[in-house]
PDB file of C-alpha atoms in Angstrom:
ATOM      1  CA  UNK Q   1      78.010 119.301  85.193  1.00 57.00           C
ATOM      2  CA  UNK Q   2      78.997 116.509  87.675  1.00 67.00           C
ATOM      3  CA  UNK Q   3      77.473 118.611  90.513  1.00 87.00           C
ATOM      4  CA  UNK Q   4      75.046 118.262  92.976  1.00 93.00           C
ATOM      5  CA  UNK Q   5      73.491 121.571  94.268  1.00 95.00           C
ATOM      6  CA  UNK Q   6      71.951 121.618  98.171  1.00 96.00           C
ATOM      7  CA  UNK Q   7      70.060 123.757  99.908  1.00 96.00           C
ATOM      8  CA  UNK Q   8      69.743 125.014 102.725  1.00 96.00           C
ATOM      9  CA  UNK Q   9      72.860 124.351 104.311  1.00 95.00           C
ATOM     10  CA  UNK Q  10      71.164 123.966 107.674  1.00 96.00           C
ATOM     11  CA  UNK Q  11      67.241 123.695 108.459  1.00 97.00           C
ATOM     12  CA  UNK Q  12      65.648 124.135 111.805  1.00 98.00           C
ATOM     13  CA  UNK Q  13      62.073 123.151 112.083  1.00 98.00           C
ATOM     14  CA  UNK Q  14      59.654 122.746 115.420  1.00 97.00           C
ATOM     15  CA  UNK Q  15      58.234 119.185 116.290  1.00 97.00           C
ATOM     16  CA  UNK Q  16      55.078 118.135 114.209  1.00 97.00           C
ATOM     17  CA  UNK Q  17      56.439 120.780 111.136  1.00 97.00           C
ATOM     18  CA  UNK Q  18      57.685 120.075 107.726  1.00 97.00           C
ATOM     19  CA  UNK Q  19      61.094 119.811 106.615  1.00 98.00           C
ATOM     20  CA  UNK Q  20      61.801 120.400 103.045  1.00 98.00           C
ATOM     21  CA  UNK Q  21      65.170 119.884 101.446  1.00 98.00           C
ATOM     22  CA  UNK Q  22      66.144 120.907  97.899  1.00 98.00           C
ATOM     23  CA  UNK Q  23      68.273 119.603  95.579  1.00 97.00           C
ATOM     24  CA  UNK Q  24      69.518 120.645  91.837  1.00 97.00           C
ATOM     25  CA  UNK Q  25      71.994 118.722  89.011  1.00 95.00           C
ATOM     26  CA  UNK Q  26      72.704 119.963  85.573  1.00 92.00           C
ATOM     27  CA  UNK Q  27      73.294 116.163  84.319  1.00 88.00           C
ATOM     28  CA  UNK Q  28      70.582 114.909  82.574  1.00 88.00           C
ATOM     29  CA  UNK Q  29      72.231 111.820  82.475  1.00 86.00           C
ATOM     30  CA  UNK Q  30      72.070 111.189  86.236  1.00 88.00           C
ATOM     31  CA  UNK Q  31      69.548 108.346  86.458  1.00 85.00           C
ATOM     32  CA  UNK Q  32      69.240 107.583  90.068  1.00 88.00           C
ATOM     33  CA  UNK Q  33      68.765 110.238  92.942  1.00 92.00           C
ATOM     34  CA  UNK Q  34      68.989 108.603  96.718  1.00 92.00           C
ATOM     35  CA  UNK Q  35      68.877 110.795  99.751  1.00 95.00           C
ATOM     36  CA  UNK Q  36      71.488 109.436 102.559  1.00 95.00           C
ATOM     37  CA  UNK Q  37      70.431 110.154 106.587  1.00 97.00           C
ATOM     38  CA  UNK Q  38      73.607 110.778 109.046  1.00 96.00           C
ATOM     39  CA  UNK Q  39      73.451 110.964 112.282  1.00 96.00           C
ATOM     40  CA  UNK Q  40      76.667 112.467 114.248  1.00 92.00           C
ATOM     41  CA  UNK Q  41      79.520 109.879 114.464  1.00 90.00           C
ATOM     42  CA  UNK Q  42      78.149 107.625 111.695  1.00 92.00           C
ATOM     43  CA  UNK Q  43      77.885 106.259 108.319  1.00 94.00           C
ATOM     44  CA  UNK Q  44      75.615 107.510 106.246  1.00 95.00           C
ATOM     45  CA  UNK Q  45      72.395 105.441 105.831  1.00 94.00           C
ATOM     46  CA  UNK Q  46      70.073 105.228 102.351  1.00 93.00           C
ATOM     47  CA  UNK Q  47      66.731 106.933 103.452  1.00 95.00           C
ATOM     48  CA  UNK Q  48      64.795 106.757 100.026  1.00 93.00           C
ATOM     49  CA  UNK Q  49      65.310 106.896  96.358  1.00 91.00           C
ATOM     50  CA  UNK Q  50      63.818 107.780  93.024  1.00 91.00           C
ATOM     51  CA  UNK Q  51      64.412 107.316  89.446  1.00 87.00           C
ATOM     52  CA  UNK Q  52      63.873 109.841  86.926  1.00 85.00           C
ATOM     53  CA  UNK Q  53      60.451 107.847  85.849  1.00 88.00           C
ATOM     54  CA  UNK Q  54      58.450 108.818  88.718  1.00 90.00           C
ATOM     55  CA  UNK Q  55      57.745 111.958  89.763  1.00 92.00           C
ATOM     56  CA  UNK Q  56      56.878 111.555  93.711  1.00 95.00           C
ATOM     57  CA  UNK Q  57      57.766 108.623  96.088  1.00 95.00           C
ATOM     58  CA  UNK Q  58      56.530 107.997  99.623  1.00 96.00           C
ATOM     59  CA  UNK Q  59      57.891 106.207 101.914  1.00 95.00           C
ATOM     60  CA  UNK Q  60      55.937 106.597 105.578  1.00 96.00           C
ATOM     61  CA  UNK Q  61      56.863 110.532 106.256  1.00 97.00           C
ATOM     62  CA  UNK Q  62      59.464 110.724 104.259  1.00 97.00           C
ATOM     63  CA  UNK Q  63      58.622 111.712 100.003  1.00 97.00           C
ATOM     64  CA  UNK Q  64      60.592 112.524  97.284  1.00 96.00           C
ATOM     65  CA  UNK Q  65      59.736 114.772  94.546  1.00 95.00           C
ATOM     66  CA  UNK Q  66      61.440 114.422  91.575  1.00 94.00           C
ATOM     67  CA  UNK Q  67      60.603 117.491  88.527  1.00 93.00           C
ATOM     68  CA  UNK Q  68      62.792 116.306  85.720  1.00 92.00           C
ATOM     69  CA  UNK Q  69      61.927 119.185  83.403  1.00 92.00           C
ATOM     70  CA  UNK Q  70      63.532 121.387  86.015  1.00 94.00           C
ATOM     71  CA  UNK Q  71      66.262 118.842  86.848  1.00 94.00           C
ATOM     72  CA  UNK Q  72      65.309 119.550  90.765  1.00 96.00           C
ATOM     73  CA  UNK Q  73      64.616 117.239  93.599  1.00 96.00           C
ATOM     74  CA  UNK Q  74      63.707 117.582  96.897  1.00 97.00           C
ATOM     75  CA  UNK Q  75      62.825 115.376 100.325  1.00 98.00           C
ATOM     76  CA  UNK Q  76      59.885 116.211 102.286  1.00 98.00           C
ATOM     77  CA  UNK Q  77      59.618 114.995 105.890  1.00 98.00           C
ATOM     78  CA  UNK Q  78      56.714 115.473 107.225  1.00 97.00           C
ATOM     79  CA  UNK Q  79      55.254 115.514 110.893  1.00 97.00           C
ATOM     80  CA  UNK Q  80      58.921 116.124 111.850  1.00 97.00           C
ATOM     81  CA  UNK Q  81      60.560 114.960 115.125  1.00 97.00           C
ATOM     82  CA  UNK Q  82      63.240 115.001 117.240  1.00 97.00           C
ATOM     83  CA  UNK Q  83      64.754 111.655 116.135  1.00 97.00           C
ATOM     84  CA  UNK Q  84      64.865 113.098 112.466  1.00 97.00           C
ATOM     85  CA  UNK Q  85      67.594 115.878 113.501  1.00 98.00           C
ATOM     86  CA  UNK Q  86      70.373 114.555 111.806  1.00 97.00           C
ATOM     87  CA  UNK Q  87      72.402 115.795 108.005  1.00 96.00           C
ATOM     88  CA  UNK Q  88      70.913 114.894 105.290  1.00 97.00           C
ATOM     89  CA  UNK Q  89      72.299 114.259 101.984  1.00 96.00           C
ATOM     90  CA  UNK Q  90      71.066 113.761  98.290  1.00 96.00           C
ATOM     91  CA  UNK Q  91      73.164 112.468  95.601  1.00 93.00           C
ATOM     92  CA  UNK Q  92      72.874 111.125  91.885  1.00 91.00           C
ATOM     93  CA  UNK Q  93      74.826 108.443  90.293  1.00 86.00           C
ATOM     94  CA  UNK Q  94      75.816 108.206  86.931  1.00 74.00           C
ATOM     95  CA  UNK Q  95      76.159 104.843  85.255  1.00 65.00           C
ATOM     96  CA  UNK Q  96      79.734 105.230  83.540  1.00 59.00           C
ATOM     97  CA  UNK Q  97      81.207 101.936  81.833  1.00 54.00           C
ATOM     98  CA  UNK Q  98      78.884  99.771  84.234  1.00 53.00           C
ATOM     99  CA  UNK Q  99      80.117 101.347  87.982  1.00 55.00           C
ATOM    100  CA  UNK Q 100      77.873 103.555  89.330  1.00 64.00           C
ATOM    101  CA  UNK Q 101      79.275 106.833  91.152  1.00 78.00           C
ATOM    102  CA  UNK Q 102      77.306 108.561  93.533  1.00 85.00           C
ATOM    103  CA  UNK Q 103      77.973 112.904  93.312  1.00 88.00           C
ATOM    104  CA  UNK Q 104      76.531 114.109  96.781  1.00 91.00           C
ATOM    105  CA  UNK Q 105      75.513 117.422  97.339  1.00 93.00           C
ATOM    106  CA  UNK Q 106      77.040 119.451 100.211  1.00 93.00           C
ATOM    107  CA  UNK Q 107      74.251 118.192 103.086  1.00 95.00           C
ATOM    108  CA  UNK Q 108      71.539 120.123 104.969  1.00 96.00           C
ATOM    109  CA  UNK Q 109      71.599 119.903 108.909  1.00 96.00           C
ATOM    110  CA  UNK Q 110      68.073 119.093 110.363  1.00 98.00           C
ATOM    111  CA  UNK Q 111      67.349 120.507 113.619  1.00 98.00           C
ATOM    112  CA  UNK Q 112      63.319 119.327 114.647  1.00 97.00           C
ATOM    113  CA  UNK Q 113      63.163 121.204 118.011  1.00 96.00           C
ATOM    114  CA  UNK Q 114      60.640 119.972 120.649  1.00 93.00           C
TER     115      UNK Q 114
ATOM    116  CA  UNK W   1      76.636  98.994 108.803  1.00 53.00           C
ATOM    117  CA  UNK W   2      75.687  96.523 106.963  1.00 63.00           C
ATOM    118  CA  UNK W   3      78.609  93.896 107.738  1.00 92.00           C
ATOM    119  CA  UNK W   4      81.627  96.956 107.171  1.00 95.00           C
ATOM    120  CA  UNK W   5      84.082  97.657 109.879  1.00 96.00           C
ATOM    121  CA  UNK W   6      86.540 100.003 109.361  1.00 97.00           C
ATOM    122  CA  UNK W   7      90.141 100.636 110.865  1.00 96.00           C
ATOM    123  CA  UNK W   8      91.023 102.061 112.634  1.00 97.00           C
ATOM    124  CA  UNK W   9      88.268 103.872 113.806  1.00 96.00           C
ATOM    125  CA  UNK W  10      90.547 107.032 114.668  1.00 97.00           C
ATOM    126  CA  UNK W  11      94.154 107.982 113.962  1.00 97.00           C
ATOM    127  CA  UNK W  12      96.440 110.295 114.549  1.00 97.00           C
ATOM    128  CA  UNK W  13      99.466 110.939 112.816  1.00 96.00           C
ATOM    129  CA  UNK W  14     102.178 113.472 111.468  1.00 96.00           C
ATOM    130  CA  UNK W  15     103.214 115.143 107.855  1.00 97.00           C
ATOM    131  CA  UNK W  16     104.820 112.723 105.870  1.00 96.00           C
ATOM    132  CA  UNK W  17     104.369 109.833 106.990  1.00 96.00           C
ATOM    133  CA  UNK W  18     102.404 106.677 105.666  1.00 96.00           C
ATOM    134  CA  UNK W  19      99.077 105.922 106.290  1.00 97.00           C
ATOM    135  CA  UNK W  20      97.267 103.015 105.431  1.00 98.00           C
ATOM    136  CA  UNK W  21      93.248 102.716 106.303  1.00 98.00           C
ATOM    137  CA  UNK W  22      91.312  99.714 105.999  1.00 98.00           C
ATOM    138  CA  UNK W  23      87.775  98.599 104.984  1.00 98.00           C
ATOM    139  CA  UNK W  24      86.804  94.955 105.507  1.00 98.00           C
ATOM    140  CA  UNK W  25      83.523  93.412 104.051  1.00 97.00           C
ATOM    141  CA  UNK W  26      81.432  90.546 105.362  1.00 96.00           C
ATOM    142  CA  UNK W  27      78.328  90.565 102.543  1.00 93.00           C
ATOM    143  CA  UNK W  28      80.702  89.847  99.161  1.00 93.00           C
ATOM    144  CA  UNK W  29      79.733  92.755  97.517  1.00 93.00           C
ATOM    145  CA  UNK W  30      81.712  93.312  93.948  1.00 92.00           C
ATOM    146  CA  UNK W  31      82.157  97.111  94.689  1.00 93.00           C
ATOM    147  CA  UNK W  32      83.919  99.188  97.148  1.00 95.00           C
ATOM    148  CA  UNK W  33      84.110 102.536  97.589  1.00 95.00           C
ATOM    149  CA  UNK W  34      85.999 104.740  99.520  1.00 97.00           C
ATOM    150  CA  UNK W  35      85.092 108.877 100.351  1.00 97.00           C
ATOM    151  CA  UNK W  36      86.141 111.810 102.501  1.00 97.00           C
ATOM    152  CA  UNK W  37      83.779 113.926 104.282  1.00 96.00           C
ATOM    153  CA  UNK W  38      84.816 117.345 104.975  1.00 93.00           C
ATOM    154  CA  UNK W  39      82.526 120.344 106.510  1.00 87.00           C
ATOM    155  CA  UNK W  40      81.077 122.338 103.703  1.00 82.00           C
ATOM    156  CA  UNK W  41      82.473 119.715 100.978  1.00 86.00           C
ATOM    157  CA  UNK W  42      79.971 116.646 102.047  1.00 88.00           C
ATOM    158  CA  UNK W  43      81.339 113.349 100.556  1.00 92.00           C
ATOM    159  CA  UNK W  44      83.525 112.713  97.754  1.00 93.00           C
ATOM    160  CA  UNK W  45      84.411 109.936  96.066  1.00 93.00           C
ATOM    161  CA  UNK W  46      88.176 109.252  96.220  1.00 96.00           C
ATOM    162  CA  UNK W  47      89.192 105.995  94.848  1.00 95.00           C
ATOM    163  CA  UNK W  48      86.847 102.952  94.107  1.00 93.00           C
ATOM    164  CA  UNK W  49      87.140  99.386  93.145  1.00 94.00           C
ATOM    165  CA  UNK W  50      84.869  96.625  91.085  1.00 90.00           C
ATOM    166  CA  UNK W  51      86.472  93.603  91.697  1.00 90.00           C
ATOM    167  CA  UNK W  52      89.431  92.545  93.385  1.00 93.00           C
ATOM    168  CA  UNK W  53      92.394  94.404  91.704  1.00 90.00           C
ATOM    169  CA  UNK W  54      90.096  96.373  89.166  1.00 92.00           C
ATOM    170  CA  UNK W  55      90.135  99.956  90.850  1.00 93.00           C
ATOM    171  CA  UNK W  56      89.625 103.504  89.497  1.00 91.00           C
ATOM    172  CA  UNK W  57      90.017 107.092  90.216  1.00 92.00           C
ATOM    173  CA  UNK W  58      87.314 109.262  91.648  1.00 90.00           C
ATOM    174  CA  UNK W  59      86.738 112.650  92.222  1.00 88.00           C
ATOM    175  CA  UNK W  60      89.693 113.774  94.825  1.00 94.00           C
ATOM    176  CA  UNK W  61      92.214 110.876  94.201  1.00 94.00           C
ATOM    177  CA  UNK W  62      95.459 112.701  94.090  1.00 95.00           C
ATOM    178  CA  UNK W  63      97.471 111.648  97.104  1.00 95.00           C
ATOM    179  CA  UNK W  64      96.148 108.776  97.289  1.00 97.00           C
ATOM    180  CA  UNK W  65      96.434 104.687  96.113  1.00 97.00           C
ATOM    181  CA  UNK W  66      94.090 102.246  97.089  1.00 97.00           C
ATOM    182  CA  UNK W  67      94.552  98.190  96.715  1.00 97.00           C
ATOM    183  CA  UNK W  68      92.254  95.445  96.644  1.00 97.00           C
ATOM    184  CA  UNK W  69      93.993  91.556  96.846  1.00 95.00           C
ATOM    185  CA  UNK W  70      90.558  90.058  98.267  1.00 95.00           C
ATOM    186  CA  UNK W  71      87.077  90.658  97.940  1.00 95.00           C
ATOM    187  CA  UNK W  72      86.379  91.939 101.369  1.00 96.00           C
ATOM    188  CA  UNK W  73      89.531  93.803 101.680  1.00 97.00           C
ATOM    189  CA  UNK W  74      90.185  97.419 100.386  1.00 98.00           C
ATOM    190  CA  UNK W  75      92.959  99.904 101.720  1.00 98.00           C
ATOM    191  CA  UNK W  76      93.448 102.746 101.167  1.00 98.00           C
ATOM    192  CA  UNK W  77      97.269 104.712 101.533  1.00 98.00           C
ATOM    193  CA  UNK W  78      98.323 108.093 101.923  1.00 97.00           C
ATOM    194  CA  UNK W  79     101.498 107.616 100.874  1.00 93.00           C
ATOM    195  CA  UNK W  80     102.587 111.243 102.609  1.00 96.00           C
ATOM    196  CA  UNK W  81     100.068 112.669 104.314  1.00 96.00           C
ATOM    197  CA  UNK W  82      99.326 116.333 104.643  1.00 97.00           C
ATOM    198  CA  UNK W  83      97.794 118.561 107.039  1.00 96.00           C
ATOM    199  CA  UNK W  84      94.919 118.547 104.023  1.00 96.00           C
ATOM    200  CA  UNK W  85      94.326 115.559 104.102  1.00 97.00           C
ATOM    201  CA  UNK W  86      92.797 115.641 107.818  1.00 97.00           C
ATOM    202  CA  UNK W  87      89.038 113.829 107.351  1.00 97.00           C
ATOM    203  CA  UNK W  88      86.604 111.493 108.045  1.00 97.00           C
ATOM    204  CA  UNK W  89      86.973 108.914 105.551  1.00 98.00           C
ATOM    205  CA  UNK W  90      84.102 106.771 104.795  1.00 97.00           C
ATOM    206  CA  UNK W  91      84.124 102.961 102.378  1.00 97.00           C
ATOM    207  CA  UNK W  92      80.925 101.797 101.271  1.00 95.00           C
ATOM    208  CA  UNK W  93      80.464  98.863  99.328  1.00 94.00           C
ATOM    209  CA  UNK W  94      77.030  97.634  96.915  1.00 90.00           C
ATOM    210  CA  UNK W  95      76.314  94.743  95.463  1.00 87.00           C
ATOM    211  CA  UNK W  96      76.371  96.134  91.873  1.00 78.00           C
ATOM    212  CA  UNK W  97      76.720  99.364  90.261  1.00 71.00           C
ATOM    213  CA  UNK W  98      73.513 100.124  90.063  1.00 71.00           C
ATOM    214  CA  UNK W  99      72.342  98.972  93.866  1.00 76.00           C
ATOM    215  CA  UNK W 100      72.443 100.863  97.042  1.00 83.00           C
ATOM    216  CA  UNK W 101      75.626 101.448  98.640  1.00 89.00           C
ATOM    217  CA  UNK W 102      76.289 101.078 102.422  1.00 92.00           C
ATOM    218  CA  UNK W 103      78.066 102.751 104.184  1.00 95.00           C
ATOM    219  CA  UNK W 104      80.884 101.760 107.111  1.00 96.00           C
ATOM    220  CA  UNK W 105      81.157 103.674 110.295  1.00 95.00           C
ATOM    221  CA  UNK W 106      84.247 105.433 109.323  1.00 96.00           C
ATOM    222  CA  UNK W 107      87.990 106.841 109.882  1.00 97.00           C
ATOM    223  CA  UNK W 108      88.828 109.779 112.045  1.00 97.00           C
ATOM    224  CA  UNK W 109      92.073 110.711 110.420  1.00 98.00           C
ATOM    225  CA  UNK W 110      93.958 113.898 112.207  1.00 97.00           C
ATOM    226  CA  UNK W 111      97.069 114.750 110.408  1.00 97.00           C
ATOM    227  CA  UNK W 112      99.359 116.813 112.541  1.00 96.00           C
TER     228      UNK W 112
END
């Protein structure tokens, strides 16, 4: 119940395409869903974020669409490119006694070839 | 990174022996987390803290202690290590619980 399910496990996708990564949680308790950006040798970085009382969030080419009926997420980037080949990774937290813990899923590898 | 260094960066070591990793904060943020990143596993939450000495366990904790004397200070120790225990390990602190958390560069950690 305290997993994250991501797919695909690795994504390639041609320059100016769309890049759509999936994510699924049995939780319904899970109250915040982020999506982290890595690129090779670093720390993962906070690309967006939703809560469960919005359905879609935009931020430049980069959405979120959240279906909590389904208890499914997913990250669109659109007008892909090069720069955005990196992993990506969603997670959810769940609020327990106050501290937040973040349950990622496994990561997707983004490829945007020229 | 958000004012996290890590160290050291990369270590290499041998079964059995002690290991202590570091994660120094400049920002003051309450929590501190630390993970392991592992191909196919992505990142999982080990040990964290909410306040100098007020730690838990996470998700993959056995093998591991953590400590936390100061609020920008939290180390983690492999008290033995093991050939499984070969990762990246990330800390990331946040402000609250319920606030993004940042993440540091992270820990090469080969155990031979």
């Amino acid at each position: 119940q305290q997993q994250v399910k991501q797919s695909p496990q690795s994504l390639i996708v041609q320059k100016g395409g769309i890049s759509i990564i999936n994510c699924a949680y049995e939780n319904t308790a899970f109250d915040y869903f982020p999506w982290y950006q890595q690129f090779p040798g670093k720390g993962p970085a906070l690309l967006i974020a939703i809560r469960p009382d919005v359905s879609e969030k935009k931020e430049g080419r980069f959405t979120i669409s959240f279906n909590k009926s389904a208890k499914q997420f997913s990250l669109h980037i659109m007008d892909s490119q090069p720069g955005d080949s990196a992993t990506y990774f969603c997670a959810a937290s769940l609020s327990q006694g106050g501290s937040e813990k973040l349950v990622f899923g496994k990561g997707t590898k983004l490829t945007v070839n020229p | 990174d958000a004012g996290i260094t890590q160290s050291p960066r990369h270590k290499v070591t041998e079964t059995g022996t002690p290991v202590t990793l570091r994660c120094h904060q400049t920002e003051n943020h309450r929590y501190m987390y630390w993970y392991r990143q592992d191909p196919g596993h992505g990142l999982r939450l080990i040990h964290y803290s909410y306040g100098v000495k007020d730690t838990d366990k996470g998700e993959v904790s056995d093998g591991y202690s953590v400590s936390r004397s100061k609020t920008e200070d939290f180390l983690l120790t492999l008290e033995s290590a093991t050939s499984s225990q070969t990762s990246v390990y990330f800390c990331a602190i946040a402000r609250s619980s319920q606030e993004t958390q940042y993440f540091g560069p992270g820990t090469r950690l080969l155990v031979l």
